[in-house]
Amino acid sequence: EAGVAQSPRYKIIEKRQSVAFWCNPISGHATLYWYQQILGQGPKLLIQFQNNGVVDDSQLPKDRFSAERLKGVDSTLKIQPAKLEDSAVYLCASRRRGGGDQETQYFGPGTRLLVL
Amino acid sequence: DQQVKQNSPSLSVQEGRISILNCDYTNSMFDYFLWYKKYPAEGPTFLISISSIKDKNEDGRFTVFLNKSAKHLSLHIVPSQPGDSAVYFCAASVDAGGTSYGKLTFGQGTILTVHP
């Protein structure tokens, strides 16, 4: 079974530029998550999808971050415009089913973003 | 508001000895706990989990203990091997009722180094 795929693996941009990250979850996984991991900290949930609907985006800075999962499969996360403090690893994870089951989240390798 | 805390940024252990990684939480609603392991340039990988109805769960060399009254859990690795050297994250979720869709709150991580 193929794992969670993410691209690009690395991205360097200047502040105020825009950037987009792509995630393809494990086939058949209904729930998809985007996390932000700042150096020295644990991953922090940004947004959570169940199929193509948003379940939780309470920690997403909506003035500059957006995400979509149009067909309930792959997803994109966009930052526009980027700030220095957005430098982090952006992790995508997926899980087979929705709520109520204690199922494992599987993580992709992440996209490392550096904002100069 | 750090609901999950790993107060030891790093731990160094000799090969063959026991590694004990600790985690504290403040949210009494958490009822499912997980440990993830992360190597450099890779996403976190699931290691072991425990439900709040248990106080111990074992999987090979890995055992997780949960003390609900103290809001504390620990991961024991016996015997430790050099390949166990990685960052270990404790995570927690509120799973009751099936409404959280598996949202995880992570600790800051502990860097484990196992010396040959």
JSON list of N, CA and C in Angstrom, two decimals, chain B residues 3-8 20-28 30 33-35 50-52 54-56 63-76 90-92 110:
[
{"chain": "B", "resi": 3, "resn": "GLN", "atom": "N", "xyz": [-1.53, 21.74, 26.02]},
{"chain": "B", "resi": 3, "resn": "GLN", "atom": "CA", "xyz": [-2.32, 20.71, 26.67]},
{"chain": "B", "resi": 3, "resn": "GLN", "atom": "C", "xyz": [-1.56, 19.40, 26.82]},
{"chain": "B", "resi": 4, "resn": "VAL", "atom": "N", "xyz": [-0.53, 19.20, 26.00]},
{"chain": "B", "resi": 4, "resn": "VAL", "atom": "CA", "xyz": [0.29, 17.99, 26.08]},
{"chain": "B", "resi": 4, "resn": "VAL", "atom": "C", "xyz": [1.74, 18.46, 26.19]},
{"chain": "B", "resi": 5, "resn": "LYS", "atom": "N", "xyz": [2.43, 18.01, 27.23]},
{"chain": "B", "resi": 5, "resn": "LYS", "atom": "CA", "xyz": [3.79, 18.49, 27.47]},
{"chain": "B", "resi": 5, "resn": "LYS", "atom": "C", "xyz": [4.78, 17.34, 27.61]},
{"chain": "B", "resi": 6, "resn": "GLN", "atom": "N", "xyz": [5.90, 17.49, 26.95]},
{"chain": "B", "resi": 6, "resn": "GLN", "atom": "CA", "xyz": [7.02, 16.59, 27.14]},
{"chain": "B", "resi": 6, "resn": "GLN", "atom": "C", "xyz": [8.15, 17.44, 27.67]},
{"chain": "B", "resi": 7, "resn": "ASN", "atom": "N", "xyz": [8.41, 17.33, 28.95]},
{"chain": "B", "resi": 7, "resn": "ASN", "atom": "CA", "xyz": [9.30, 18.28, 29.62]},
{"chain": "B", "resi": 7, "resn": "ASN", "atom": "C", "xyz": [10.77, 18.00, 29.41]},
{"chain": "B", "resi": 8, "resn": "SER", "atom": "N", "xyz": [11.10, 16.82, 28.89]},
{"chain": "B", "resi": 8, "resn": "SER", "atom": "CA", "xyz": [12.51, 16.52, 28.64]},
{"chain": "B", "resi": 8, "resn": "SER", "atom": "C", "xyz": [12.79, 16.67, 27.15]},
{"chain": "B", "resi": 20, "resn": "ILE", "atom": "N", "xyz": [13.10, 5.63, 29.08]},
{"chain": "B", "resi": 20, "resn": "ILE", "atom": "CA", "xyz": [11.79, 6.02, 29.59]},
{"chain": "B", "resi": 20, "resn": "ILE", "atom": "C", "xyz": [11.50, 7.45, 29.15]},
{"chain": "B", "resi": 21, "resn": "LEU", "atom": "N", "xyz": [10.46, 7.61, 28.35]},
{"chain": "B", "resi": 21, "resn": "LEU", "atom": "CA", "xyz": [10.07, 8.93, 27.88]},
{"chain": "B", "resi": 21, "resn": "LEU", "atom": "C", "xyz": [8.74, 9.29, 28.52]},
{"chain": "B", "resi": 22, "resn": "ASN", "atom": "N", "xyz": [8.65, 10.52, 29.01]},
{"chain": "B", "resi": 22, "resn": "ASN", "atom": "CA", "xyz": [7.49, 10.94, 29.78]},
{"chain": "B", "resi": 22, "resn": "ASN", "atom": "C", "xyz": [6.65, 11.99, 29.07]},
{"chain": "B", "resi": 23, "resn": "CYS", "atom": "N", "xyz": [5.37, 12.03, 29.45]},
{"chain": "B", "resi": 23, "resn": "CYS", "atom": "CA", "xyz": [4.44, 12.96, 28.82]},
{"chain": "B", "resi": 23, "resn": "CYS", "atom": "C", "xyz": [3.34, 13.30, 29.84]},
{"chain": "B", "resi": 24, "resn": "ASP", "atom": "N", "xyz": [3.00, 14.56, 29.96]},
{"chain": "B", "resi": 24, "resn": "ASP", "atom": "CA", "xyz": [1.93, 15.00, 30.85]},
{"chain": "B", "resi": 24, "resn": "ASP", "atom": "C", "xyz": [0.85, 15.72, 30.04]},
{"chain": "B", "resi": 25, "resn": "TYR", "atom": "N", "xyz": [-0.37, 15.63, 30.47]},
{"chain": "B", "resi": 25, "resn": "TYR", "atom": "CA", "xyz": [-1.45, 16.32, 29.77]},
{"chain": "B", "resi": 25, "resn": "TYR", "atom": "C", "xyz": [-2.35, 17.01, 30.79]},
{"chain": "B", "resi": 26, "resn": "THR", "atom": "N", "xyz": [-3.06, 18.02, 30.31]},
{"chain": "B", "resi": 26, "resn": "THR", "atom": "CA", "xyz": [-3.91, 18.81, 31.22]},
{"chain": "B", "resi": 26, "resn": "THR", "atom": "C", "xyz": [-5.40, 18.63, 30.93]},
{"chain": "B", "resi": 27, "resn": "ASN", "atom": "N", "xyz": [-5.74, 18.25, 29.70]},
{"chain": "B", "resi": 27, "resn": "ASN", "atom": "CA", "xyz": [-7.14, 18.15, 29.32]},
{"chain": "B", "resi": 27, "resn": "ASN", "atom": "C", "xyz": [-7.72, 16.79, 29.75]},
{"chain": "B", "resi": 28, "resn": "SER", "atom": "N", "xyz": [-8.61, 16.81, 30.72]},
{"chain": "B", "resi": 28, "resn": "SER", "atom": "CA", "xyz": [-9.17, 15.56, 31.25]},
{"chain": "B", "resi": 28, "resn": "SER", "atom": "C", "xyz": [-10.12, 14.89, 30.25]},
{"chain": "B", "resi": 30, "resn": "PHE", "atom": "N", "xyz": [-9.22, 14.11, 27.21]},
{"chain": "B", "resi": 30, "resn": "PHE", "atom": "CA", "xyz": [-8.42, 13.20, 26.37]},
{"chain": "B", "resi": 30, "resn": "PHE", "atom": "C", "xyz": [-8.67, 11.76, 26.80]},
{"chain": "B", "resi": 33, "resn": "PHE", "atom": "N", "xyz": [-4.38, 7.96, 23.63]},
{"chain": "B", "resi": 33, "resn": "PHE", "atom": "CA", "xyz": [-3.03, 8.49, 23.65]},
{"chain": "B", "resi": 33, "resn": "PHE", "atom": "C", "xyz": [-2.14, 7.68, 22.72]},
{"chain": "B", "resi": 34, "resn": "LEU", "atom": "N", "xyz": [-1.23, 8.37, 22.06]},
{"chain": "B", "resi": 34, "resn": "LEU", "atom": "CA", "xyz": [-0.38, 7.71, 21.08]},
{"chain": "B", "resi": 34, "resn": "LEU", "atom": "C", "xyz": [1.05, 8.20, 21.23]},
{"chain": "B", "resi": 35, "resn": "TRP", "atom": "N", "xyz": [1.97, 7.36, 20.78]},
{"chain": "B", "resi": 35, "resn": "TRP", "atom": "CA", "xyz": [3.36, 7.75, 20.63]},
{"chain": "B", "resi": 35, "resn": "TRP", "atom": "C", "xyz": [3.74, 7.61, 19.16]},
{"chain": "B", "resi": 50, "resn": "ILE", "atom": "N", "xyz": [-2.67, 3.81, 23.52]},
{"chain": "B", "resi": 50, "resn": "ILE", "atom": "CA", "xyz": [-3.37, 3.28, 24.67]},
{"chain": "B", "resi": 50, "resn": "ILE", "atom": "C", "xyz": [-4.68, 4.03, 24.86]},
{"chain": "B", "resi": 51, "resn": "SER", "atom": "N", "xyz": [-5.72, 3.29, 25.15]},
{"chain": "B", "resi": 51, "resn": "SER", "atom": "CA", "xyz": [-7.01, 3.88, 25.44]},
{"chain": "B", "resi": 51, "resn": "SER", "atom": "C", "xyz": [-7.08, 4.19, 26.93]},
{"chain": "B", "resi": 52, "resn": "SER", "atom": "N", "xyz": [-7.91, 5.14, 27.30]},
{"chain": "B", "resi": 52, "resn": "SER", "atom": "CA", "xyz": [-8.01, 5.53, 28.71]},
{"chain": "B", "resi": 52, "resn": "SER", "atom": "C", "xyz": [-8.64, 4.45, 29.59]},
{"chain": "B", "resi": 54, "resn": "LYS", "atom": "N", "xyz": [-7.46, 1.53, 29.72]},
{"chain": "B", "resi": 54, "resn": "LYS", "atom": "CA", "xyz": [-6.36, 0.66, 30.10]},
{"chain": "B", "resi": 54, "resn": "LYS", "atom": "C", "xyz": [-5.30, 1.47, 30.84]},
{"chain": "B", "resi": 55, "resn": "ASP", "atom": "N", "xyz": [-4.41, 0.76, 31.54]},
{"chain": "B", "resi": 55, "resn": "ASP", "atom": "CA", "xyz": [-3.29, 1.47, 32.15]},
{"chain": "B", "resi": 55, "resn": "ASP", "atom": "C", "xyz": [-1.94, 1.00, 31.61]},
{"chain": "B", "resi": 56, "resn": "LYS", "atom": "N", "xyz": [-1.99, 0.02, 30.70]},
{"chain": "B", "resi": 56, "resn": "LYS", "atom": "CA", "xyz": [-0.74, -0.49, 30.14]},
{"chain": "B", "resi": 56, "resn": "LYS", "atom": "C", "xyz": [-1.03, -1.14, 28.79]},
{"chain": "B", "resi": 63, "resn": "THR", "atom": "N", "xyz": [6.44, -0.42, 25.65]},
{"chain": "B", "resi": 63, "resn": "THR", "atom": "CA", "xyz": [5.31, -0.47, 26.57]},
{"chain": "B", "resi": 63, "resn": "THR", "atom": "C", "xyz": [4.90, 0.95, 26.91]},
{"chain": "B", "resi": 64, "resn": "VAL", "atom": "N", "xyz": [3.61, 1.22, 26.86]},
{"chain": "B", "resi": 64, "resn": "VAL", "atom": "CA", "xyz": [3.11, 2.53, 27.27]},
{"chain": "B", "resi": 64, "resn": "VAL", "atom": "C", "xyz": [2.29, 2.34, 28.54]},
{"chain": "B", "resi": 65, "resn": "PHE", "atom": "N", "xyz": [2.55, 3.22, 29.51]},
{"chain": "B", "resi": 65, "resn": "PHE", "atom": "CA", "xyz": [1.82, 3.21, 30.78]},
{"chain": "B", "resi": 65, "resn": "PHE", "atom": "C", "xyz": [1.01, 4.51, 30.88]},
{"chain": "B", "resi": 66, "resn": "LEU", "atom": "N", "xyz": [-0.22, 4.38, 31.38]},
{"chain": "B", "resi": 66, "resn": "LEU", "atom": "CA", "xyz": [-1.08, 5.54, 31.55]},
{"chain": "B", "resi": 66, "resn": "LEU", "atom": "C", "xyz": [-1.53, 5.64, 33.01]},
{"chain": "B", "resi": 67, "resn": "ASN", "atom": "N", "xyz": [-1.31, 6.81, 33.60]},
{"chain": "B", "resi": 67, "resn": "ASN", "atom": "CA", "xyz": [-1.77, 7.10, 34.96]},
{"chain": "B", "resi": 67, "resn": "ASN", "atom": "C", "xyz": [-2.76, 8.24, 34.85]},
{"chain": "B", "resi": 68, "resn": "LYS", "atom": "N", "xyz": [-4.05, 7.89, 34.81]},
{"chain": "B", "resi": 68, "resn": "LYS", "atom": "CA", "xyz": [-5.08, 8.92, 34.56]},
{"chain": "B", "resi": 68, "resn": "LYS", "atom": "C", "xyz": [-5.18, 9.91, 35.70]},
{"chain": "B", "resi": 69, "resn": "SER", "atom": "N", "xyz": [-5.02, 9.44, 36.91]},
{"chain": "B", "resi": 69, "resn": "SER", "atom": "CA", "xyz": [-5.17, 10.36, 38.06]},
{"chain": "B", "resi": 69, "resn": "SER", "atom": "C", "xyz": [-4.08, 11.42, 38.04]},
{"chain": "B", "resi": 70, "resn": "ALA", "atom": "N", "xyz": [-2.89, 11.04, 37.57]},
{"chain": "B", "resi": 70, "resn": "ALA", "atom": "CA", "xyz": [-1.78, 12.00, 37.50]},
{"chain": "B", "resi": 70, "resn": "ALA", "atom": "C", "xyz": [-1.72, 12.69, 36.15]},
{"chain": "B", "resi": 71, "resn": "LYS", "atom": "N", "xyz": [-2.59, 12.29, 35.22]},
{"chain": "B", "resi": 71, "resn": "LYS", "atom": "CA", "xyz": [-2.56, 12.81, 33.84]},
{"chain": "B", "resi": 71, "resn": "LYS", "atom": "C", "xyz": [-1.15, 12.68, 33.27]},
{"chain": "B", "resi": 72, "resn": "HIS", "atom": "N", "xyz": [-0.64, 11.47, 33.34]},
{"chain": "B", "resi": 72, "resn": "HIS", "atom": "CA", "xyz": [0.74, 11.21, 32.94]},
{"chain": "B", "resi": 72, "resn": "HIS", "atom": "C", "xyz": [0.82, 9.89, 32.17]},
{"chain": "B", "resi": 73, "resn": "LEU", "atom": "N", "xyz": [1.61, 9.91, 31.10]},
{"chain": "B", "resi": 73, "resn": "LEU", "atom": "CA", "xyz": [1.90, 8.64, 30.44]},
{"chain": "B", "resi": 73, "resn": "LEU", "atom": "C", "xyz": [3.39, 8.57, 30.15]},
{"chain": "B", "resi": 74, "resn": "SER", "atom": "N", "xyz": [3.84, 7.32, 30.00]},
{"chain": "B", "resi": 74, "resn": "SER", "atom": "CA", "xyz": [5.25, 7.11, 29.72]},
{"chain": "B", "resi": 74, "resn": "SER", "atom": "C", "xyz": [5.41, 5.99, 28.71]},
{"chain": "B", "resi": 75, "resn": "LEU", "atom": "N", "xyz": [6.50, 6.08, 27.98]},
{"chain": "B", "resi": 75, "resn": "LEU", "atom": "CA", "xyz": [6.87, 5.06, 27.00]},
{"chain": "B", "resi": 75, "resn": "LEU", "atom": "C", "xyz": [8.18, 4.42, 27.47]},
{"chain": "B", "resi": 76, "resn": "HIS", "atom": "N", "xyz": [8.17, 3.10, 27.60]},
{"chain": "B", "resi": 76, "resn": "HIS", "atom": "CA", "xyz": [9.36, 2.37, 27.98]},
{"chain": "B", "resi": 76, "resn": "HIS", "atom": "C", "xyz": [9.86, 1.56, 26.78]},
{"chain": "B", "resi": 90, "resn": "CYS", "atom": "N", "xyz": [4.57, 12.47, 21.91]},
{"chain": "B", "resi": 90, "resn": "CYS", "atom": "CA", "xyz": [3.37, 12.01, 22.58]},
{"chain": "B", "resi": 90, "resn": "CYS", "atom": "C", "xyz": [2.20, 12.79, 21.97]},
{"chain": "B", "resi": 91, "resn": "ALA", "atom": "N", "xyz": [1.06, 12.13, 21.78]},
{"chain": "B", "resi": 91, "resn": "ALA", "atom": "CA", "xyz": [-0.12, 12.80, 21.24]},
{"chain": "B", "resi": 91, "resn": "ALA", "atom": "C", "xyz": [-1.36, 12.30, 21.95]},
{"chain": "B", "resi": 92, "resn": "ALA", "atom": "N", "xyz": [-2.39, 13.13, 21.97]},
{"chain": "B", "resi": 92, "resn": "ALA", "atom": "CA", "xyz": [-3.63, 12.77, 22.65]},
{"chain": "B", "resi": 92, "resn": "ALA", "atom": "C", "xyz": [-4.82, 13.22, 21.84]},
{"chain": "B", "resi": 110, "resn": "THR", "atom": "N", "xyz": [10.67, 14.58, 22.34]},
{"chain": "B", "resi": 110, "resn": "THR", "atom": "CA", "xyz": [11.89, 14.28, 23.08]},
{"chain": "B", "resi": 110, "resn": "THR", "atom": "C", "xyz": [12.86, 13.60, 22.12]}
]
